[in-house]
Amino acid sequence: PNLARSALIVIDMQNHFFSIAGHIVKRLIPLIELYRERNLPVIFTQHGHLPDDKGSLVRRWGPPGNGSILRYSDDWKLMPELDKLAAHDERLEDKSQYDAFLNTALEERLRARGVTTVVITGTLTNLCCETTAREAFCRDFEVVVLDDGCAAASAKHHRATLENIEFGF
């Protein structure tokens, strides 16, 4: 991986996931600051659904605001320490699938900055981080997933995902 041509992707570090991923916020802040010092892209994704969304994730997790994350709600907002750090142009607020590339401007933003490697952090390791990592690989990006920069609801899911990513991506 070429870290000089990398982007840091901070996936779904939202209030909804605080109980699962709040403990990694303090690890991410110095990394975010390092990327900015080096003038490398940082992108914060925010996963959420509009009230009339009937897509697969809503069918799986429940209606927006009652299972799924309702876009623009308090649960949808970034965790407070990260919300203060995330500049307007670093936010990708229209993510509604596990894959941060699907129906968003993520790839366009990465290509415009000459990014060849994505460094993935955030939550959930085994859902949004993993799906985004796999899709990044399929789009010819080098992929780095940070073990201590991601979180899942269980250690088993976290480890299994990291082993899969290490093996194939």
CSV table of C-alpha atoms in Angstrom, one decimal:
chain,number,residue,atom,x,y,z
A,1,PRO,CA,0.0,0.0,0.0
A,2,ASN,CA,1.1,3.5,-0.8
A,3,LEU,CA,0.2,5.5,2.3
A,4,ALA,CA,1.4,8.7,0.7
A,5,ARG,CA,-1.5,8.3,-1.7
A,6,SER,CA,-4.0,7.1,0.8
A,7,ALA,CA,-7.3,8.3,2.2
A,8,LEU,CA,-8.5,7.6,5.7
A,9,ILE,CA,-12.1,6.5,5.7
A,10,VAL,CA,-13.9,6.8,9.1
A,11,ILE,CA,-17.0,4.6,8.7
A,12,ASP,CA,-20.2,5.3,10.6
A,13,MET,CA,-18.8,6.5,13.9
A,14,GLN,CA,-22.2,7.7,14.8
A,15,ASN,CA,-24.1,8.0,18.1
A,16,HIS,CA,-26.1,4.9,17.2
A,17,PHE,CA,-22.9,2.8,17.5
A,18,PHE,CA,-21.4,4.5,20.6
A,19,SER,CA,-21.8,1.5,22.9
A,20,ILE,CA,-20.0,-0.7,20.3
A,21,ALA,CA,-17.3,1.8,19.0
A,22,GLY,CA,-17.1,4.7,21.4
A,23,HIS,CA,-13.9,3.2,22.8
A,24,ILE,CA,-11.9,3.7,19.5
A,25,VAL,CA,-12.6,7.4,19.2
A,26,LYS,CA,-9.5,8.4,21.1
A,27,ARG,CA,-7.4,6.1,18.8
A,28,LEU,CA,-8.8,7.7,15.7
A,29,ILE,CA,-8.3,11.3,16.6
A,30,PRO,CA,-4.4,11.3,16.3
A,31,LEU,CA,-4.7,9.4,13.0
A,32,ILE,CA,-7.2,11.9,11.7
A,33,GLU,CA,-4.9,14.7,12.7
A,34,LEU,CA,-1.9,13.0,11.1
A,35,TYR,CA,-3.7,12.7,7.8
A,36,ARG,CA,-4.6,16.4,7.9
A,37,GLU,CA,-1.1,17.4,8.7
A,38,ARG,CA,0.0,15.5,5.6
A,39,ASN,CA,-2.8,17.0,3.5
A,40,LEU,CA,-4.2,13.5,2.9
A,41,PRO,CA,-8.0,13.0,2.5
A,42,VAL,CA,-10.2,12.1,5.5
A,43,ILE,CA,-13.7,11.0,4.8
A,44,PHE,CA,-16.4,10.4,7.5
A,45,THR,CA,-19.3,8.3,6.3
A,46,GLN,CA,-22.7,8.5,8.0
A,47,HIS,CA,-25.2,5.7,7.4
A,48,GLY,CA,-28.9,6.5,7.5
A,49,HIS,CA,-32.3,6.0,5.9
A,50,LEU,CA,-35.0,8.5,5.0
A,51,PRO,CA,-38.5,7.8,6.5
A,52,ASP,CA,-39.9,6.2,3.3
A,53,ASP,CA,-36.9,3.9,2.7
A,54,LYS,CA,-38.0,0.3,2.1
A,55,GLY,CA,-34.6,-1.1,1.0
A,56,SER,CA,-32.9,-4.3,2.1
A,57,LEU,CA,-31.3,-2.9,5.2
A,58,VAL,CA,-34.5,-1.5,6.4
A,59,ARG,CA,-36.2,-4.8,5.8
A,60,ARG,CA,-33.4,-6.5,7.8
A,61,TRP,CA,-33.0,-4.1,10.7
A,62,GLY,CA,-36.4,-2.3,11.0
A,63,PRO,CA,-37.9,1.0,9.9
A,64,PRO,CA,-35.8,4.2,10.1
A,65,GLY,CA,-35.8,5.4,13.7
A,66,ASN,CA,-37.0,2.0,15.0
A,67,GLY,CA,-34.1,-0.3,14.2
A,68,SER,CA,-32.5,1.3,11.2
A,69,ILE,CA,-30.8,4.7,11.6
A,70,LEU,CA,-33.1,7.6,10.7
A,71,ARG,CA,-31.1,10.1,8.6
A,72,TYR,CA,-30.6,13.5,10.4
A,73,SER,CA,-31.7,12.1,13.8
A,74,ASP,CA,-29.4,12.3,16.9
A,75,ASP,CA,-28.4,8.6,16.3
A,76,TRP,CA,-27.3,9.5,12.8
A,77,LYS,CA,-24.9,12.3,14.0
A,78,LEU,CA,-21.3,11.5,14.4
A,79,MET,CA,-20.0,10.9,17.9
A,80,PRO,CA,-19.4,14.3,19.5
A,81,GLU,CA,-15.6,14.3,19.5
A,82,LEU,CA,-15.6,13.3,15.8
A,83,ASP,CA,-18.4,15.6,14.9
A,84,LYS,CA,-16.3,18.6,16.1
A,85,LEU,CA,-13.4,17.3,14.0
A,86,ALA,CA,-15.2,16.5,10.7
A,87,ALA,CA,-15.1,19.4,8.3
A,88,HIS,CA,-18.1,19.8,6.0
A,89,ASP,CA,-16.2,18.7,2.9
A,90,GLU,CA,-15.0,15.5,4.6
A,91,ARG,CA,-18.5,14.2,5.3
A,92,LEU,CA,-20.2,11.6,3.1
A,93,GLU,CA,-23.8,11.8,4.5
A,94,ASP,CA,-25.8,9.9,2.0
A,95,LYS,CA,-24.6,6.3,2.7
A,96,SER,CA,-27.6,3.9,3.0
A,97,GLN,CA,-26.0,0.5,2.4
A,98,TYR,CA,-23.1,-1.4,4.0
A,99,ASP,CA,-21.0,-0.4,1.0
A,100,ALA,CA,-19.8,3.2,1.3
A,101,PHE,CA,-19.3,3.3,-2.5
A,102,LEU,CA,-22.8,2.3,-3.5
A,103,ASN,CA,-24.9,5.3,-4.6
A,104,THR,CA,-22.4,7.8,-3.1
A,105,ALA,CA,-19.6,10.1,-4.5
A,106,LEU,CA,-16.9,8.2,-2.5
A,107,GLU,CA,-15.1,6.8,-5.5
A,108,GLU,CA,-15.2,10.1,-7.4
A,109,ARG,CA,-13.8,11.9,-4.4
A,110,LEU,CA,-11.0,9.4,-4.0
A,111,ARG,CA,-10.0,9.4,-7.7
A,112,ALA,CA,-10.1,13.2,-7.8
A,113,ARG,CA,-7.4,13.3,-5.0
A,114,GLY,CA,-5.3,10.6,-6.7
A,115,VAL,CA,-5.9,8.1,-3.9
A,116,THR,CA,-4.7,4.5,-4.6
A,117,THR,CA,-5.0,3.1,-1.0
A,118,VAL,CA,-7.9,3.3,1.4
A,119,VAL,CA,-7.3,3.0,5.2
A,120,ILE,CA,-10.6,1.8,6.7
A,121,THR,CA,-11.6,2.5,10.3
A,122,GLY,CA,-14.9,2.6,12.1
A,123,THR,CA,-17.9,0.4,12.7
A,124,LEU,CA,-19.1,-2.3,12.3
A,125,THR,CA,-16.0,-4.2,11.3
A,126,ASN,CA,-18.0,-7.1,9.9
A,127,LEU,CA,-20.7,-5.1,8.0
A,128,CYS,CA,-19.9,-1.7,6.7
A,129,CYS,CA,-16.1,-1.8,7.1
A,130,GLU,CA,-15.8,-5.2,5.5
A,131,THR,CA,-18.2,-4.5,2.7
A,132,THR,CA,-16.5,-1.2,1.9
A,133,ALA,CA,-13.1,-2.9,2.0
A,134,ARG,CA,-14.2,-5.6,-0.4
A,135,GLU,CA,-15.7,-3.1,-2.8
A,136,ALA,CA,-12.6,-0.9,-2.6
A,137,PHE,CA,-10.5,-3.9,-3.6
A,138,CYS,CA,-12.9,-4.7,-6.5
A,139,ARG,CA,-12.5,-1.0,-7.6
A,140,ASP,CA,-8.7,-1.5,-7.7
A,141,PHE,CA,-7.8,0.3,-4.5
A,142,GLU,CA,-5.2,-1.1,-2.1
A,143,VAL,CA,-7.0,-1.8,1.2
A,144,VAL,CA,-5.8,-1.4,4.8
A,145,VAL,CA,-8.2,-2.2,7.6
A,146,LEU,CA,-7.0,-1.2,11.0
A,147,ASP,CA,-7.6,-3.9,13.7
A,148,ASP,CA,-7.5,-1.4,16.6
A,149,GLY,CA,-9.4,1.3,14.5
A,150,CYS,CA,-12.5,-0.8,13.9
A,151,ALA,CA,-15.2,-2.2,16.2
A,152,ALA,CA,-17.9,-4.9,16.0
A,153,ALA,CA,-20.6,-6.1,18.3
A,154,SER,CA,-18.5,-9.2,19.1
A,155,ALA,CA,-14.8,-10.1,19.2
A,156,LYS,CA,-15.7,-13.2,17.1
A,157,HIS,CA,-17.1,-11.1,14.3
A,158,HIS,CA,-14.3,-8.6,14.4
A,159,ARG,CA,-11.5,-11.3,14.2
A,160,ALA,CA,-13.3,-13.3,11.5
A,161,THR,CA,-13.6,-10.3,9.3
A,162,LEU,CA,-10.0,-9.2,9.8
A,163,GLU,CA,-8.8,-12.8,8.9
A,164,ASN,CA,-10.9,-12.7,5.7
A,165,ILE,CA,-9.7,-9.3,4.7
A,166,GLU,CA,-6.1,-10.2,5.4
A,167,PHE,CA,-6.4,-13.4,3.3
A,168,GLY,CA,-8.1,-12.1,0.2
A,169,PHE,CA,-8.0,-8.3,0.2
